Coordinates of C-alpha atoms in Angstrom, one line a residue:
Chain A
M1 CA 2.6 -42.6 -14.1
R2 CA 6.0 -43.3 -12.7
L3 CA 7.4 -40.4 -14.7
H4 CA 4.7 -38.0 -13.4
L5 CA 5.4 -39.0 -9.8
A6 CA 9.0 -38.3 -10.3
V7 CA 8.2 -34.9 -11.8
A8 CA 5.9 -34.1 -8.9
A9 CA 8.6 -35.1 -6.4
G10 CA 10.9 -32.8 -8.3
G11 CA 8.5 -30.0 -7.9
F12 CA 8.1 -30.7 -4.2
R13 CA 11.9 -30.8 -3.6
R14 CA 12.5 -27.7 -5.7
Y15 CA 10.3 -25.6 -3.5
A16 CA 11.5 -27.3 -0.3
T17 CA 15.0 -25.8 -0.9
Y18 CA 13.8 -22.3 -0.4
G19 CA 13.7 -22.4 3.4
T20 CA 13.9 -18.7 4.2
A21 CA 11.4 -17.9 1.5
T22 CA 9.0 -20.4 3.0
A23 CA 9.5 -19.0 6.5
A24 CA 8.9 -15.5 5.1
G25 CA 5.7 -16.7 3.5
V26 CA 4.5 -18.3 6.7
F27 CA 5.1 -15.0 8.5
T28 CA 3.2 -13.1 5.8
N29 CA 0.2 -15.5 5.8
T30 CA 0.0 -15.2 9.6
V31 CA 0.1 -11.4 9.6
F32 CA -2.6 -11.2 7.0
G33 CA -4.6 -13.8 8.9
F34 CA -4.6 -11.7 12.0
I35 CA -5.6 -8.5 10.1
V36 CA -8.5 -10.2 8.2
A37 CA -9.6 -12.1 11.4
Y38 CA -10.1 -8.8 13.2
T39 CA -12.1 -7.3 10.4
Y40 CA -14.3 -10.4 10.3
I41 CA -14.8 -10.2 14.0
A42 CA -16.1 -6.6 13.6
L43 CA -18.3 -7.7 10.7
W44 CA -19.8 -10.8 12.4
D45 CA -20.3 -8.8 15.7
Q46 CA -22.6 -6.6 13.7
R47 CA -24.2 -9.3 11.7
P48 CA -24.1 -12.7 13.5
G49 CA -24.8 -15.6 11.1
L50 CA -23.8 -13.6 8.0
G51 CA -23.4 -15.8 4.9
G52 CA -24.6 -18.8 7.0
Y53 CA -21.5 -18.8 9.2
D54 CA -21.2 -18.1 12.9
Q55 CA -18.2 -16.2 14.1
A56 CA -16.1 -19.2 14.8
Q57 CA -16.8 -20.6 11.3
A58 CA -16.0 -17.2 9.8
L59 CA -12.7 -17.2 11.6
T60 CA -12.0 -20.7 10.5
F61 CA -12.6 -19.5 6.9
V62 CA -10.0 -16.8 7.4
W63 CA -7.2 -19.1 8.7
V64 CA -7.8 -22.1 6.5
S65 CA -7.9 -19.8 3.4
Q66 CA -4.5 -18.3 4.5
S67 CA -3.2 -21.9 4.6
L68 CA -4.5 -22.7 1.1
L69 CA -3.5 -19.5 -0.7
A70 CA 0.1 -20.4 -1.7
A71 CA -0.8 -24.0 -2.6
A72 CA -3.7 -23.0 -4.9
A73 CA -1.6 -20.0 -6.1
L74 CA -4.6 -17.7 -5.6
I75 CA -2.5 -14.6 -5.3
G76 CA -0.2 -15.4 -8.2
G77 CA 2.9 -17.6 -8.1
G78 CA 3.0 -21.1 -9.5
F79 CA 4.4 -22.2 -12.8
Q80 CA 2.7 -20.0 -15.4
E81 CA 5.4 -17.3 -15.5
E82 CA 8.0 -20.0 -16.1
L83 CA 5.9 -21.6 -18.9
Q84 CA 5.5 -18.1 -20.5
E85 CA 9.2 -17.5 -20.2
R86 CA 9.9 -20.8 -22.0
I87 CA 7.4 -19.9 -24.7
R88 CA 8.9 -16.4 -25.1
T89 CA 12.5 -17.7 -25.4
G90 CA 11.5 -20.6 -27.6
D91 CA 12.6 -23.2 -25.0
V92 CA 9.1 -24.7 -25.2
A93 CA 10.1 -26.3 -28.5
V94 CA 12.4 -28.6 -26.5
D95 CA 9.5 -29.4 -24.1
L96 CA 7.2 -30.3 -27.0
Y97 CA 9.7 -32.8 -28.4
R98 CA 9.8 -34.7 -25.1
P99 CA 7.9 -38.0 -25.1
A100 CA 5.6 -36.7 -22.4
D101 CA 2.5 -34.6 -22.7
L102 CA 3.1 -31.0 -21.9
Q103 CA 0.0 -30.4 -19.9
M104 CA 0.4 -33.5 -17.7
W105 CA 4.0 -32.7 -17.2
W106 CA 3.2 -29.3 -15.8
L107 CA 0.3 -30.6 -13.8
A108 CA 2.6 -33.1 -12.1
A109 CA 5.2 -30.4 -11.4
D110 CA 2.5 -28.0 -10.1
L111 CA 1.0 -30.6 -7.8
G112 CA 4.4 -31.2 -6.4
R113 CA 4.9 -27.5 -5.7
A114 CA 1.4 -27.3 -4.2
G115 CA 2.0 -30.3 -2.0
F116 CA 5.1 -28.7 -0.5
Q117 CA 3.3 -25.4 0.0
L118 CA 0.4 -27.0 1.6
L119 CA 2.7 -28.5 4.3
G120 CA 5.3 -25.7 4.4
R121 CA 3.1 -22.7 4.3
G122 CA -0.2 -24.2 5.4
V123 CA 0.2 -25.8 8.8
V124 CA 1.9 -23.1 10.8
P125 CA -0.6 -20.2 10.0
L126 CA -3.5 -22.5 10.9
V127 CA -2.0 -23.5 14.2
A128 CA -1.2 -19.9 15.0
G129 CA -4.8 -18.9 14.2
A130 CA -6.2 -21.8 16.3
L131 CA -4.1 -20.8 19.3
V132 CA -5.4 -17.2 19.3
F133 CA -8.9 -17.4 17.9
P134 CA -11.8 -19.8 18.6
L135 CA -12.0 -21.8 15.4
A136 CA -14.7 -24.3 14.4
L137 CA -12.4 -27.1 13.1
P138 CA -14.1 -30.4 12.7
V139 CA -13.1 -33.5 14.8
D140 CA -14.7 -36.0 12.4
P141 CA -11.8 -37.7 10.4
V142 CA -14.2 -38.4 7.5
R143 CA -14.8 -34.6 7.1
W144 CA -11.0 -34.0 7.0
L145 CA -10.6 -36.7 4.4
L146 CA -13.4 -35.2 2.2
F147 CA -11.7 -31.8 2.7
L148 CA -8.4 -33.2 1.5
V149 CA -10.0 -34.7 -1.6
S150 CA -11.7 -31.3 -2.2
V151 CA -8.4 -29.5 -1.8
L152 CA -6.8 -31.8 -4.4
L153 CA -9.6 -31.0 -6.8
A154 CA -9.2 -27.3 -6.1
L155 CA -5.5 -27.6 -7.0
V156 CA -6.3 -29.3 -10.3
V157 CA -8.9 -26.6 -11.2
S158 CA -6.4 -23.9 -10.2
F159 CA -3.8 -25.6 -12.4
A160 CA -6.1 -26.0 -15.4
L161 CA -7.0 -22.3 -15.4
R162 CA -3.4 -21.1 -15.0
Y163 CA -2.2 -23.5 -17.7
M164 CA -4.4 -21.7 -20.2
V165 CA -3.2 -18.3 -18.8
G166 CA 0.4 -19.6 -19.4
L167 CA -0.4 -20.7 -23.0
V168 CA -1.8 -17.2 -23.9
A169 CA 1.9 -16.2 -24.1
F170 CA 1.9 -18.0 -27.5
W171 CA -0.2 -15.1 -28.8
L172 CA 0.7 -12.2 -26.5
M173 CA 4.4 -12.8 -25.9
D174 CA 4.4 -10.8 -22.7
G175 CA 2.2 -12.5 -20.1
Q176 CA 2.2 -9.8 -17.4
G177 CA -1.1 -8.3 -18.2
I178 CA -3.0 -11.5 -18.5
N179 CA -1.4 -12.8 -15.3
I180 CA -2.6 -9.8 -13.4
M181 CA -6.1 -10.2 -14.8
A182 CA -6.0 -13.9 -13.8
T183 CA -4.9 -13.0 -10.3
V184 CA -7.6 -10.4 -10.0
S185 CA -10.2 -12.9 -10.8
S186 CA -8.9 -15.6 -8.5
I187 CA -8.6 -13.2 -5.6
F188 CA -12.1 -11.9 -5.9
F189 CA -14.1 -14.9 -7.2
S190 CA -12.5 -17.6 -5.1
G191 CA -13.9 -16.2 -1.8
M192 CA -10.5 -15.0 -0.6
L193 CA -11.6 -11.4 0.0
L194 CA -15.0 -12.3 1.4
P195 CA -16.8 -15.7 1.5
L196 CA -18.8 -16.0 -1.6
T197 CA -21.9 -16.8 0.5
V198 CA -21.8 -13.1 1.6
F199 CA -22.0 -11.9 -2.0
P200 CA -25.6 -10.5 -2.5
G201 CA -28.4 -11.8 -4.8
G202 CA -27.9 -13.0 -8.3
F203 CA -24.3 -11.8 -8.4
G204 CA -23.7 -14.1 -5.5
E205 CA -25.2 -17.1 -7.3
F206 CA -23.2 -16.3 -10.4
V207 CA -19.9 -16.2 -8.5
R208 CA -20.7 -19.4 -6.7
A209 CA -21.2 -21.2 -10.0
M210 CA -17.8 -20.1 -11.4
P211 CA -14.7 -22.2 -11.4
W212 CA -13.0 -20.0 -8.9
A213 CA -15.5 -21.1 -6.3
A214 CA -14.1 -24.6 -6.7
M215 CA -10.6 -23.3 -5.7
L216 CA -11.4 -22.0 -2.2
Q217 CA -15.1 -21.6 -1.3
V218 CA -16.0 -25.3 -1.9
P219 CA -13.2 -26.9 0.0
M220 CA -13.9 -24.5 2.9
D221 CA -17.6 -25.4 2.9
V222 CA -16.7 -29.1 2.8
L223 CA -14.5 -28.6 5.9
L224 CA -17.2 -26.5 7.7
G225 CA -19.8 -29.2 7.0
K226 CA -22.0 -26.9 4.9
H227 CA -22.8 -29.7 2.5
A228 CA -24.7 -31.8 4.9
G229 CA -24.8 -35.6 4.3
A230 CA -23.1 -37.8 1.8
G231 CA -25.2 -36.4 -1.0
G232 CA -24.2 -32.9 -0.3
A233 CA -20.5 -33.7 -0.1
A234 CA -20.7 -35.7 -3.3
E235 CA -22.4 -32.8 -5.1
A236 CA -19.7 -30.4 -3.9
L237 CA -16.9 -32.7 -5.1
A238 CA -18.7 -33.3 -8.4
F239 CA -19.0 -29.5 -9.0
Q240 CA -15.2 -29.3 -8.6
A241 CA -14.5 -32.4 -10.7
G242 CA -16.7 -31.1 -13.4
W243 CA -14.9 -27.8 -13.7
A244 CA -11.5 -29.6 -13.5
L245 CA -12.5 -31.7 -16.6
V246 CA -13.9 -28.8 -18.5
L247 CA -10.9 -26.6 -17.9
L248 CA -8.4 -29.4 -18.6
G249 CA -10.2 -30.1 -21.8
A250 CA -10.2 -26.5 -22.8
G251 CA -6.5 -26.2 -22.0
R252 CA -5.9 -29.2 -24.3
L253 CA -7.7 -27.5 -27.2
L254 CA -5.7 -24.3 -26.6
Q255 CA -2.5 -26.3 -26.4
S256 CA -3.1 -27.9 -29.8
A257 CA -4.0 -24.6 -31.3
A258 CA -0.8 -23.1 -29.8
T259 CA 1.5 -25.9 -30.9
R260 CA 0.3 -25.5 -34.5
K261 CA 1.6 -22.0 -34.3
V262 CA 5.1 -23.0 -33.2
V263 CA 7.8 -22.4 -35.7
V264 CA 11.0 -24.0 -34.6
Q265 CA 14.1 -22.1 -35.7
G266 CA 17.5 -23.7 -35.8
G267 CA 20.6 -22.3 -34.3
Chain B
M1 CA 14.2 -9.6 -20.3
A2 CA 17.8 -10.5 -21.2
E3 CA 18.0 -7.8 -23.9
A4 CA 16.6 -5.3 -21.4
G5 CA 19.3 -6.2 -19.0
V6 CA 21.9 -5.5 -21.5
E7 CA 20.3 -2.2 -22.2
A8 CA 20.4 -1.4 -18.5
E9 CA 24.2 -2.0 -18.5
A10 CA 24.6 0.3 -21.5
V11 CA 22.6 3.1 -19.9
A12 CA 24.5 2.8 -16.6
G13 CA 27.7 2.9 -18.6
A14 CA 26.6 6.1 -20.2
V15 CA 25.9 7.5 -16.7
A16 CA 29.3 6.5 -15.6
G17 CA 31.2 8.3 -18.4
P18 CA 31.4 12.0 -17.6
R19 CA 31.3 11.8 -13.8
F20 CA 33.8 9.2 -13.0
R21 CA 35.6 10.9 -10.2
A22 CA 32.6 11.5 -7.8
G23 CA 33.5 11.4 -4.1
G24 CA 37.2 10.9 -5.0
F25 CA 38.7 13.0 -2.2
A26 CA 37.0 14.3 0.9
G27 CA 39.7 16.4 2.6
D28 CA 37.8 19.0 4.7
G29 CA 34.2 19.4 5.6
A30 CA 33.2 21.6 2.8
V31 CA 34.6 19.3 0.2
A32 CA 33.0 16.3 1.8
Q33 CA 29.6 18.1 1.8
E34 CA 30.1 19.1 -1.8
A35 CA 30.9 15.5 -2.6
R36 CA 27.8 14.3 -0.8
R37 CA 25.6 16.7 -2.6
G38 CA 27.2 15.6 -5.9
R39 CA 26.4 12.0 -5.0
V40 CA 22.8 12.8 -4.3
R41 CA 22.5 14.7 -7.6
E42 CA 24.2 11.8 -9.4
G43 CA 21.9 9.3 -7.7
L44 CA 18.8 11.2 -8.9
R45 CA 20.3 11.5 -12.4
G46 CA 21.1 7.8 -12.5
Y47 CA 17.6 7.0 -11.2
R48 CA 16.0 9.1 -13.9
L49 CA 18.0 7.5 -16.7
I50 CA 17.3 4.0 -15.5
V51 CA 13.6 4.8 -15.0
G52 CA 13.4 6.3 -18.5
M53 CA 15.0 3.1 -19.9
W54 CA 12.4 0.9 -18.2
I55 CA 9.5 3.0 -19.3
R56 CA 10.7 2.8 -22.9
S57 CA 11.1 -1.0 -22.6
T58 CA 7.6 -1.3 -21.0
M59 CA 6.1 0.6 -23.9
T60 CA 7.3 -2.0 -26.4
Y61 CA 4.4 -4.3 -25.4
R62 CA 1.7 -1.6 -25.2
T63 CA -1.3 -4.0 -24.9
S64 CA 0.3 -5.6 -22.0
F65 CA 1.1 -2.2 -20.4
V66 CA -2.5 -1.1 -20.7
L67 CA -3.7 -4.5 -19.3
T68 CA -1.3 -4.4 -16.4
T69 CA -2.1 -0.8 -15.5
V70 CA -5.8 -1.5 -15.6
G71 CA -5.2 -4.7 -13.8
H72 CA -3.3 -3.0 -11.0
A73 CA -6.1 -0.6 -10.5
A74 CA -8.7 -3.4 -10.6
I75 CA -6.8 -5.7 -8.3
T76 CA -6.6 -3.1 -5.6
L77 CA -10.1 -1.7 -6.2
L78 CA -11.5 -5.1 -5.5
D79 CA -10.5 -4.7 -1.8
F80 CA -12.8 -1.8 -1.8
V81 CA -15.6 -3.7 -3.6
A82 CA -15.3 -6.3 -0.8
I83 CA -15.7 -3.5 1.8
Y84 CA -18.6 -2.2 -0.2
I85 CA -20.2 -5.7 -0.1
M86 CA -19.7 -5.8 3.6
F87 CA -21.6 -2.5 3.9
S88 CA -24.5 -4.0 2.0
H89 CA -25.0 -6.0 5.2
V90 CA -24.1 -3.5 7.9
D91 CA -24.3 0.3 8.4
A92 CA -21.0 0.7 10.2
L93 CA -17.9 -1.3 10.8
G94 CA -16.0 -0.6 14.0
G95 CA -18.3 2.4 14.3
F96 CA -17.2 3.9 11.0
T97 CA -19.4 4.6 7.9
L98 CA -18.5 3.6 4.4
P99 CA -17.3 7.1 3.3
E100 CA -15.1 7.3 6.4
I101 CA -13.5 3.9 5.6
A102 CA -13.2 5.1 2.0
L103 CA -11.0 8.0 3.2
L104 CA -8.7 5.5 5.1
Y105 CA -8.7 3.1 2.2
G106 CA -8.0 5.6 -0.6
S107 CA -5.3 7.5 1.2
C108 CA -3.4 4.4 2.2
S109 CA -3.8 2.9 -1.3
A110 CA -2.4 6.1 -2.9
S111 CA 0.5 6.2 -0.4
L112 CA 1.5 2.6 -1.0
G113 CA 1.1 3.0 -4.7
L114 CA 3.4 6.0 -4.8
A115 CA 6.0 4.3 -2.7
D116 CA 5.6 1.2 -4.7
M117 CA 6.1 3.0 -8.0
L118 CA 9.1 5.0 -6.9
L119 CA 11.0 2.3 -5.1
G120 CA 8.9 -0.8 -4.9
N121 CA 11.3 -3.0 -6.8
T122 CA 13.8 -2.8 -3.9
D123 CA 12.5 -6.2 -3.0
R124 CA 14.1 -7.7 -6.1
I125 CA 17.5 -7.2 -4.4
G126 CA 17.2 -10.7 -2.9
A127 CA 17.2 -12.2 -6.4
R128 CA 20.1 -10.0 -7.4
I129 CA 22.1 -11.1 -4.4
R130 CA 21.4 -14.7 -5.2
D131 CA 22.3 -14.6 -8.8
G132 CA 25.3 -12.3 -8.2
S133 CA 24.1 -9.5 -10.5
L134 CA 24.3 -7.0 -7.6
D135 CA 28.1 -7.0 -8.3
T136 CA 27.6 -5.1 -11.5
M137 CA 25.6 -2.5 -9.6
L138 CA 28.3 -2.0 -7.1
V139 CA 31.0 -1.1 -9.6
R140 CA 28.9 1.6 -11.2
P141 CA 29.4 5.1 -10.0
V142 CA 25.7 5.6 -9.2
P143 CA 24.5 4.9 -5.7
V144 CA 23.3 1.3 -5.4
L145 CA 20.1 2.4 -3.7
A146 CA 19.2 4.5 -6.7
Q147 CA 19.9 1.6 -9.1
V148 CA 18.0 -0.9 -6.9
A149 CA 15.0 1.5 -6.6
A150 CA 14.8 2.1 -10.3
D151 CA 15.4 -1.6 -11.2
R152 CA 12.5 -2.7 -13.5
F153 CA 10.6 0.5 -12.8
A154 CA 6.9 -0.3 -13.2
L155 CA 4.9 2.6 -14.6
R156 CA 1.8 0.3 -14.4
R157 CA 1.7 1.1 -10.7
L158 CA 0.0 4.3 -11.6
G159 CA -3.0 2.1 -11.6
R160 CA -3.0 1.7 -7.9
I161 CA -2.3 5.4 -7.3
G162 CA -5.1 6.6 -9.5
Q163 CA -7.5 4.1 -8.0
G164 CA -6.6 5.2 -4.4
L165 CA -6.9 8.9 -5.3
G166 CA -10.3 8.2 -6.9
V167 CA -11.7 6.5 -3.9
M168 CA -10.3 9.2 -1.6
G169 CA -11.8 11.9 -3.8
W170 CA -15.2 10.2 -3.5
A171 CA -14.8 10.1 0.3
V172 CA -13.8 13.7 0.5
W173 CA -16.8 14.6 -1.7
T174 CA -19.3 12.6 0.3
L175 CA -18.0 13.2 3.8
D176 CA -19.7 15.7 6.0
V177 CA -16.5 17.4 7.4
E178 CA -16.1 20.9 8.6
W179 CA -13.1 21.7 6.6
T180 CA -10.5 24.0 8.2
A181 CA -7.2 25.1 6.7
G182 CA -5.4 22.6 8.8
K183 CA -7.6 19.7 7.6
V184 CA -7.4 20.7 4.0
L185 CA -3.6 20.8 4.3
L186 CA -3.6 17.5 6.1
V187 CA -5.0 15.4 3.2
P188 CA -2.2 15.8 0.7
V189 CA 0.4 15.8 3.5
M190 CA -1.0 12.5 4.7
V191 CA -0.7 10.9 1.3
L192 CA 2.9 12.1 0.7
A193 CA 4.2 11.4 4.2
G194 CA 2.5 8.0 4.1
A195 CA 4.3 7.2 0.9
A196 CA 7.6 8.2 2.6
I197 CA 6.9 6.0 5.6
F198 CA 6.2 3.0 3.3
A199 CA 9.3 3.9 1.4
A200 CA 11.4 3.7 4.6
V201 CA 9.9 0.3 5.3
M202 CA 10.8 -0.9 1.8
V203 CA 14.4 0.3 2.2
T204 CA 14.7 -1.5 5.6
G205 CA 13.2 -4.6 4.0
A206 CA 15.7 -4.5 1.2
A207 CA 18.5 -4.1 3.7
F208 CA 17.2 -7.1 5.6
Q209 CA 17.6 -9.2 2.5
F210 CA 21.4 -8.8 2.7
V211 CA 21.1 -11.0 5.8
S212 CA 18.1 -13.2 4.9
G213 CA 18.7 -13.7 1.1
D214 CA 15.2 -14.5 -0.1
A215 CA 12.7 -13.2 2.4
A216 CA 11.1 -10.5 0.2
E217 CA 7.7 -11.5 1.6
V218 CA 8.4 -10.3 5.1
Q219 CA 8.6 -6.8 3.6
N220 CA 5.2 -7.4 2.0
S221 CA 3.6 -8.1 5.4
F222 CA 4.5 -4.6 6.5
T223 CA 3.7 -2.8 3.3
Y224 CA 0.7 -4.6 1.7
G225 CA -0.3 -6.1 5.0
G226 CA 0.0 -2.8 6.7
C227 CA -2.1 -1.2 4.0
T228 CA -4.8 -3.8 4.4
M229 CA -4.9 -3.0 8.1
L230 CA -4.9 0.7 7.6
Q231 CA -7.9 0.6 5.3
Y232 CA -10.0 -0.4 8.3
P233 CA -10.5 1.8 11.3
P234 CA -8.3 1.2 14.3
T235 CA -11.3 0.4 16.5
V236 CA -11.5 -2.9 14.6
F237 CA -8.2 -4.1 15.9
A238 CA -6.8 -5.2 19.3
Q239 CA -5.3 -2.3 21.3
D240 CA -1.8 -4.0 21.4
L241 CA -1.8 -4.3 17.6
V242 CA -2.7 -0.6 17.3
R243 CA 0.1 0.3 19.8
G244 CA 2.5 -1.8 17.8
V245 CA 1.8 0.0 14.5
T246 CA 2.0 3.4 16.3
F247 CA 5.2 3.1 18.3
I248 CA 7.2 0.2 16.9
V249 CA 6.5 0.3 13.1
P250 CA 4.8 3.7 12.9
L251 CA 2.3 2.8 10.2
A252 CA -0.4 4.5 12.1
F253 CA 1.1 7.8 10.9
V254 CA 0.5 6.8 7.3
N255 CA -3.2 7.6 7.6
W256 CA -4.9 6.6 10.8
L257 CA -3.8 9.5 13.0
P258 CA -4.2 12.3 10.3
A259 CA -7.4 10.8 9.0
L260 CA -9.0 10.5 12.5
H261 CA -8.2 14.2 12.9
V262 CA -9.9 15.1 9.6
L263 CA -12.9 13.0 10.6
G264 CA -13.0 14.7 14.0
R265 CA -12.7 11.3 15.8
P266 CA -10.7 10.6 18.9
D267 CA -7.8 8.2 18.4
P268 CA -8.0 5.0 20.3
L269 CA -4.7 5.5 22.2
G270 CA -5.8 8.9 23.5
L271 CA -2.7 10.8 22.0
P272 CA -2.7 14.6 22.0
G273 CA -4.3 16.3 19.0
W274 CA -1.1 17.7 17.4
V275 CA 0.1 14.1 16.8
A276 CA -2.1 14.1 13.7
F277 CA 0.4 16.6 12.1
L278 CA 3.5 14.6 12.9
S279 CA 3.5 12.3 9.9
P280 CA 6.2 14.2 7.9
L281 CA 8.4 14.3 10.9
V282 CA 7.9 10.6 11.6
A283 CA 8.6 9.8 7.9
F284 CA 11.9 11.7 8.3
V285 CA 12.8 10.0 11.5
V286 CA 12.1 6.4 10.2
F287 CA 14.5 7.1 7.3
L288 CA 17.4 7.3 9.7
P289 CA 17.3 3.6 10.9
A290 CA 16.3 2.6 7.3
S291 CA 19.4 4.3 5.8
L292 CA 21.7 3.0 8.5
A293 CA 20.4 -0.6 7.9
W294 CA 20.8 -0.1 4.2
R295 CA 24.4 1.0 4.6
A296 CA 25.2 -1.8 7.0
G297 CA 23.6 -4.2 4.5
V298 CA 25.7 -3.0 1.5
R299 CA 28.9 -3.1 3.6
S300 CA 28.2 -6.7 4.7
Y301 CA 27.6 -7.9 1.1
R302 CA 29.8 -10.7 0.0
S303 CA 29.4 -11.7 -3.6
T304 CA 28.3 -15.2 -4.5
G305 CA 31.2 -15.2 -6.9
S306 CA 29.0 -16.7 -9.7

């Protein structure tokens, strides 16, 4: 545990050193927030109540999702490229000899990274959005607490998926293709392009049951109070925790299959 | 990646060989002009060779290449799927129908894809400044801009171009437009001039990185962010925002103004009709500050020494 805390702190500090890059990211998230906010206003002007949100809730969706993008690595980024590079060069052999579990090691590092990006890239765009647009942010501290728990679970689900994407490099060597496919899915199925409640019919139900929903749509609905009552909130968090466990388990299986493949060469 | 880097050096060395004395003396005007023309030719030749090298290197992992190209097409097409889903709930967005928005979406996507493929990797210059590998580019007798533009050339970006042209083709097919010679001409001009405007933004962004170090994302707000904005009609956005992307960063000339003319719609700022045909001129004009910024950037460069 102590070790993992230290690794997480390292991940946090590592990203905290990139001051200009963080500022540039904040700028980008804010610009995109403005653009998407205007398109949502046009859409919700035409169809008030679309997807179960009023306009203020839809705008809250836009700005909070801009704040979560970098932390949950929904548009790429994160550690998986680095893991693939270590697999490709063979450095992963060194990692495997460490007396720490590979998956937990990267989880701690990625949570550290996400923690920094939640603060560094999350707060400012949300404040900017709240100053310009009427948002429906809750005042209830319990709701915020539930939201933070939900965000933490979202980060774990996001990690668990990307860990498997990273491991694919054991078989494919070059991870670029699979990385792009993974990004495509997370952009579309997380609710980043359009809230998943707006997706029509059976397709909508399908995407809302997928793990990507746990990465953005669910935390957002917890914040907006869509899961009414204690039971609703518990159900939402259980959905996320369930996916987190399933995906971490699958990652573990993939990891043991991959490490059986490793041939360590000397020199 | 390491091996590919070494290969890049080798290719650049081969480029350097026969033409080592370019721009050596610039006594009178004619000689200077000749030297400049030689430099442009050399830049293009260097660009071609480096691009060829990266294409060969990409083709080593063919599965990955196919996946990334399809992925690039899919990743950008999903924006359009989102718009399509929006239209399952409404008939018009900002007063525009789906095929009209498809014209905006497709043209901007194709323009950005083109600019992105030809010199999209200029944003890697920040990384090169930080790790000091820009130094090796400076000592080669190929213009730095050509080297930076061709750096890690990504043929997979054909995916976005194809996808954009596809959607635009569907729009042109479906739209009920009274085609005149001017309008027919305007469609390809719009895509090419749009690519040139995005290219100028990319060069400016790269120049900015000499000052900022690692702020590649700022450039993304104007290119990718700009394209996200341009795929929706201008009526959706606040007037001040529209004014900003018309007169300050002239992204409106990428597709809004020409496309509104094709669609026979008034532009929201009430500009005269001939403005729709100005995109090539605007593209030319924005390259002046872009190239000045680039030159200033290269001159101000201090190596990290590492």
